[in-house]
PDB file of C-alpha atoms in Angstrom:
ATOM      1  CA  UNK Y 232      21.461   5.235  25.984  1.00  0.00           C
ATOM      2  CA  UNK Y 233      18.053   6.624  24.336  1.00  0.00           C
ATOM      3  CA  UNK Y 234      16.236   5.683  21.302  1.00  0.00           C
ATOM      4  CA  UNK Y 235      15.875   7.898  18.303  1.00  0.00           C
ATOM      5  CA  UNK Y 236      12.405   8.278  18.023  1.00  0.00           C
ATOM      6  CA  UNK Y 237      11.430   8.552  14.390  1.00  0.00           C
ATOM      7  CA  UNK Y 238       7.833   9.617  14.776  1.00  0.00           C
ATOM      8  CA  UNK Y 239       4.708   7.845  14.145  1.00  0.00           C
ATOM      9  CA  UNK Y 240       3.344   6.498  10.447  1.00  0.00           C
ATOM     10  CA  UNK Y 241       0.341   9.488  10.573  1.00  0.00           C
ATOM     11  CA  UNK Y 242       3.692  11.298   9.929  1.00  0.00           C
ATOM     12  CA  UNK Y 243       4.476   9.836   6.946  1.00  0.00           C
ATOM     13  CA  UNK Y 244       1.883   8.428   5.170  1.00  0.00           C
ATOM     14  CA  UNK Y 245       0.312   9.157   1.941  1.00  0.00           C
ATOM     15  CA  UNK Y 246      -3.262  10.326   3.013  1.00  0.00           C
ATOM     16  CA  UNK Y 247      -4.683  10.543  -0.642  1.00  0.00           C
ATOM     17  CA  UNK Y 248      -5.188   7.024  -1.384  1.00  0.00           C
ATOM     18  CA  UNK Y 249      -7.404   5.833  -4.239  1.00  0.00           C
ATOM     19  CA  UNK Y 250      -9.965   2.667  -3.936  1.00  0.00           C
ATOM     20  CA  UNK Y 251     -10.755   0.480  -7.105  1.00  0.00           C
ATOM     21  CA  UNK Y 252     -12.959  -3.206  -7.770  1.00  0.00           C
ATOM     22  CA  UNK Y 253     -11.328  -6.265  -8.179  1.00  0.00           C
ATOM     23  CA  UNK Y 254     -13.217  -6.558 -10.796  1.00  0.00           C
ATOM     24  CA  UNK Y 255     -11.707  -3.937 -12.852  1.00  0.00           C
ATOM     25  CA  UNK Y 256      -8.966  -4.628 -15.344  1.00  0.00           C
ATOM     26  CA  UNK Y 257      -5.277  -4.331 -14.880  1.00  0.00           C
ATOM     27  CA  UNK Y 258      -5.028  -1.588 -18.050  1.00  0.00           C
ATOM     28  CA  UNK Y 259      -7.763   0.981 -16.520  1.00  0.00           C
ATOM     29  CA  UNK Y 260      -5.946   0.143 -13.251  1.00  0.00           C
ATOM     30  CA  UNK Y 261      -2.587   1.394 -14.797  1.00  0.00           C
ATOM     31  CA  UNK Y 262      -4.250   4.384 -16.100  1.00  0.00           C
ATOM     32  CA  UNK Y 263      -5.484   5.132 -12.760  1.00  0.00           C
ATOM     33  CA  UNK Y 264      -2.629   4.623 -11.095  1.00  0.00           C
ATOM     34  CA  UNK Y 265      -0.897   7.315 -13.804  1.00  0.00           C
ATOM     35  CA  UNK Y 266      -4.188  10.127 -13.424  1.00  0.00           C
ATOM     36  CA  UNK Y 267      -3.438   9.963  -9.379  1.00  0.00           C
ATOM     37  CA  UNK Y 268      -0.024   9.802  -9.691  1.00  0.00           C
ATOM     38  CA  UNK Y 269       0.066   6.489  -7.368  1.00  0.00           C
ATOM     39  CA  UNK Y 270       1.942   3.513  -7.278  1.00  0.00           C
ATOM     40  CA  UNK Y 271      -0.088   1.374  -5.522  1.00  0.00           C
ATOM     41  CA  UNK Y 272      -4.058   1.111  -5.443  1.00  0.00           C
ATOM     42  CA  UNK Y 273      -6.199  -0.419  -2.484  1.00  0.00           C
ATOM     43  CA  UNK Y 274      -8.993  -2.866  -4.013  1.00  0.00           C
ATOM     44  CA  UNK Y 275     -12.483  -2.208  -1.829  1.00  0.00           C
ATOM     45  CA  UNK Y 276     -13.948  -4.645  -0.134  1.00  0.00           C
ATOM     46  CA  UNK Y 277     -16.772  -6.788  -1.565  1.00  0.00           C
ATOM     47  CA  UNK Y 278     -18.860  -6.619   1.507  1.00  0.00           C
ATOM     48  CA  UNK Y 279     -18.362  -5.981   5.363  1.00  0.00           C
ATOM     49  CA  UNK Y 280     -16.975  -9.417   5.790  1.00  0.00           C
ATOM     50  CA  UNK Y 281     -14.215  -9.314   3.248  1.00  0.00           C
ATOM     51  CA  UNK Y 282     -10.759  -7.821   3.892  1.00  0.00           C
ATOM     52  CA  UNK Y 283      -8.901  -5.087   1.836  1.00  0.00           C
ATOM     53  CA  UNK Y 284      -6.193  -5.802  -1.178  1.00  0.00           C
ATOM     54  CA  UNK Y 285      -3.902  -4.041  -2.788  1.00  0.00           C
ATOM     55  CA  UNK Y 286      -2.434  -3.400  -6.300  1.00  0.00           C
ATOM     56  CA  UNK Y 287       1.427  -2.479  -6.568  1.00  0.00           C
ATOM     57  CA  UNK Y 288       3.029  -1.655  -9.897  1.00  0.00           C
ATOM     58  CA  UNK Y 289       5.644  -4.826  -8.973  1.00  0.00           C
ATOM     59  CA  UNK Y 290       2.476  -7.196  -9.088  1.00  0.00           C
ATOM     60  CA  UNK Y 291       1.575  -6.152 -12.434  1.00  0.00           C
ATOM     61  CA  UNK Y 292       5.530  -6.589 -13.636  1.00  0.00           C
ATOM     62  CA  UNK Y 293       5.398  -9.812 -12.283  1.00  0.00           C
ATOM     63  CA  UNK Y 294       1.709 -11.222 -12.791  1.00  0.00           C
ATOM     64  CA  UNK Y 295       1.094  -9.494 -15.884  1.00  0.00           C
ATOM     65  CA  UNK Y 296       3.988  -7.942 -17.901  1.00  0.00           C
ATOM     66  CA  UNK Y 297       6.872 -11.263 -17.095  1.00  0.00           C
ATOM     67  CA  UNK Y 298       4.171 -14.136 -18.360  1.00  0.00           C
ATOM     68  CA  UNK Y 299       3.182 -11.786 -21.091  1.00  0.00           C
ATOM     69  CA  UNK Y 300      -0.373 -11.101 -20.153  1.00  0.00           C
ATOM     70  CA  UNK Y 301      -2.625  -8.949 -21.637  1.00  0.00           C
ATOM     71  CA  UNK Y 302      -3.653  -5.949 -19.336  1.00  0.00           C
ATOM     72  CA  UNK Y 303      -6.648  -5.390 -20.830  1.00  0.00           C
ATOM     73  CA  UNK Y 304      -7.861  -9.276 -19.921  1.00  0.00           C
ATOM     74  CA  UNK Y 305      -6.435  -9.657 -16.451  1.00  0.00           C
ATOM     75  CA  UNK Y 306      -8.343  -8.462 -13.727  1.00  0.00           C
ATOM     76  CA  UNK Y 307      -7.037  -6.928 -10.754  1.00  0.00           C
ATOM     77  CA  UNK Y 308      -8.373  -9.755  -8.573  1.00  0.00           C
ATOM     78  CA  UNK Y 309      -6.165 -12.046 -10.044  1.00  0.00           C
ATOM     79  CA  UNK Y 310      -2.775  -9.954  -9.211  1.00  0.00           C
ATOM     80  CA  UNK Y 311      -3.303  -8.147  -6.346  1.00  0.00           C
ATOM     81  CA  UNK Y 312      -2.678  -9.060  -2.757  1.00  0.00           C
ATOM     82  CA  UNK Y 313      -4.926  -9.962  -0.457  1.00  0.00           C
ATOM     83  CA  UNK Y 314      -5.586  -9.816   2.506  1.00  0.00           C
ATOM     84  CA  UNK Y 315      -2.668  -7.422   3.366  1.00  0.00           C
ATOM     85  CA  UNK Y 316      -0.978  -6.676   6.359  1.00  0.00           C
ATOM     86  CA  UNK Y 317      -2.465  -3.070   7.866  1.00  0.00           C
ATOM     87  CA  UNK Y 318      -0.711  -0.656  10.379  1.00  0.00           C
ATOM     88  CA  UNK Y 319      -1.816   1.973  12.863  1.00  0.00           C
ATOM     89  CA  UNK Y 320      -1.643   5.535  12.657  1.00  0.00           C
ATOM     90  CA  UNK Y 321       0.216   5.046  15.697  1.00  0.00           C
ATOM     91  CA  UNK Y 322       2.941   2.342  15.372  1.00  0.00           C
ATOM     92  CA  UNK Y 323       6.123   4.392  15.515  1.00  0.00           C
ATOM     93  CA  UNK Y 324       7.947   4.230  12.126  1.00  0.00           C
ATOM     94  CA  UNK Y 325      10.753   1.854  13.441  1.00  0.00           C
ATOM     95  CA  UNK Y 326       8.390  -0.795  14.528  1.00  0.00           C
ATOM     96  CA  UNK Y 327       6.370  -0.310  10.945  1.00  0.00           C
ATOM     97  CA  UNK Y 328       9.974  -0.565   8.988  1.00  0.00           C
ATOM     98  CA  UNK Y 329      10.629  -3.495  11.035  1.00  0.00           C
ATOM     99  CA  UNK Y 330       7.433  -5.323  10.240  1.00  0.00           C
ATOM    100  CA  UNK Y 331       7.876  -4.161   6.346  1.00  0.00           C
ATOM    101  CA  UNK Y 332      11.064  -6.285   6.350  1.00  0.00           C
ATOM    102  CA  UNK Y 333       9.897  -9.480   8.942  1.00  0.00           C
ATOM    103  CA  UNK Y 334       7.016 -10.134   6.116  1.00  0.00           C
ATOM    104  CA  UNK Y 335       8.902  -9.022   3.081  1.00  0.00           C
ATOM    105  CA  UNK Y 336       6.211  -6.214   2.192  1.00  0.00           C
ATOM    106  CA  UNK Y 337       6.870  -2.610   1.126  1.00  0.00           C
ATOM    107  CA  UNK Y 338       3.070  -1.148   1.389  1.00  0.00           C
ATOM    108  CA  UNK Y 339       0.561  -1.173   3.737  1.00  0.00           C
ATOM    109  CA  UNK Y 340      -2.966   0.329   4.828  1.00  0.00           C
ATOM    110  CA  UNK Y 341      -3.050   2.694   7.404  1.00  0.00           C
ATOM    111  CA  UNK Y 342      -6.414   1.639   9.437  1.00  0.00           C
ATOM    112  CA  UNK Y 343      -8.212   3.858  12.360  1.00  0.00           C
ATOM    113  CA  UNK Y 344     -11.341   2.972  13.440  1.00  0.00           C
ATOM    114  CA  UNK Y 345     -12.057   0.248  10.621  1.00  0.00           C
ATOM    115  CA  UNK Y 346     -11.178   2.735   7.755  1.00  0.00           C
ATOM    116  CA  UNK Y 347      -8.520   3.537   5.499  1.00  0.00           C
ATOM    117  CA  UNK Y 348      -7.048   6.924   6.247  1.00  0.00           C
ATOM    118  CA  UNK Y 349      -3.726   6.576   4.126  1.00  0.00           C
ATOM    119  CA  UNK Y 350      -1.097   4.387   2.749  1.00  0.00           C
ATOM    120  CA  UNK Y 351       2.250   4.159   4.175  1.00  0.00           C
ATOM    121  CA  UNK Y 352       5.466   2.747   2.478  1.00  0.00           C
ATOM    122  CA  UNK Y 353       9.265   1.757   2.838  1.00  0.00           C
ATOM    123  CA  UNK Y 354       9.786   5.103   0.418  1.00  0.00           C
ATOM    124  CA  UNK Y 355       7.606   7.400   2.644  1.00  0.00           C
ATOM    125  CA  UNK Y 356       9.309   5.921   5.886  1.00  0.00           C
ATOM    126  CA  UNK Y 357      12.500   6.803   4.786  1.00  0.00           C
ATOM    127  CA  UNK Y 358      12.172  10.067   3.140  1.00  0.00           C
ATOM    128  CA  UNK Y 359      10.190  11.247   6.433  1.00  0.00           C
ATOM    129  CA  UNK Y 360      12.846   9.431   8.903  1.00  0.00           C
ATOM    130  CA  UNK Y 361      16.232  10.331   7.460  1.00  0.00           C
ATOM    131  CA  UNK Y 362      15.244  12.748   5.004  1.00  0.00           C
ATOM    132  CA  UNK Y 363      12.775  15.286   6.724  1.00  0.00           C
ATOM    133  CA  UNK Y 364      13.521  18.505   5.507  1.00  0.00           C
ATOM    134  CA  UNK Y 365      12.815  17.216   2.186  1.00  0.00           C
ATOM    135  CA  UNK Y 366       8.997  16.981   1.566  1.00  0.00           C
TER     136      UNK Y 366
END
């Protein structure tokens, strides 16, 4: 019996990612997210020691739009997620999908070398994986 092998997340992932503060407000985050055409946005780290976030469109439904919060008050820092679960270039796709669903996440980081080279999600993985011909 062999195993499908579904390629690697380099394969898939979204290498045009964008970077914004914490410190920056959920409404010029939203019109960030719509100039890039993004769904997601990684918040930079403060300083060496401090890890990565990131901003999905669900954390502003939930954090922002459900308790009927003002985007233009609420900074990212205060609905983003962070630290966040990062991936290798490397893992094979399978292993990243299964990882997605142990820890209930749809996004992560892409890391080589200390650095963020891309973005990878359940919507890339499967549009790459069962979907190929299609991007």
């Amino acid at each position: 019996m062999s195993v499908q092998s579904w390629g690697q997340v380099r394969d898939c992932m979204r290498k045009e990612v964008t970077e914004v503060d914490g410190t920056l407000d959920v409404l010029s985050a939203l019109k960030t997210m719509k100039k890039v055409g993004a769904t997601s946005l990684i918040v930079k780290r403060r300083d060496e020691q401090d890890e990565y976030g990131l901003l999905l469109f669900s954390d502003i439904a939930k954090k922002v739009i459900a308790k009927n919060r003002a985007p233009e008050r609420v900074s990212v820092y205060e609905v983003m997620a962070k630290p966040v679960l990062t991936v290798r270039p490397e893992m094979e796709i399978r292993y990243c999908a299964r990882l997605f669903e142990n820890f209930n996440i749809s996004h992560a980081p892409v890391v080589e070398n200390g650095e963020i080279v891309g973005l990878v999600s359940f919507y890339l993985l499967v549009l790459h994986s069962v979907l190929p011909d299609l991007e």
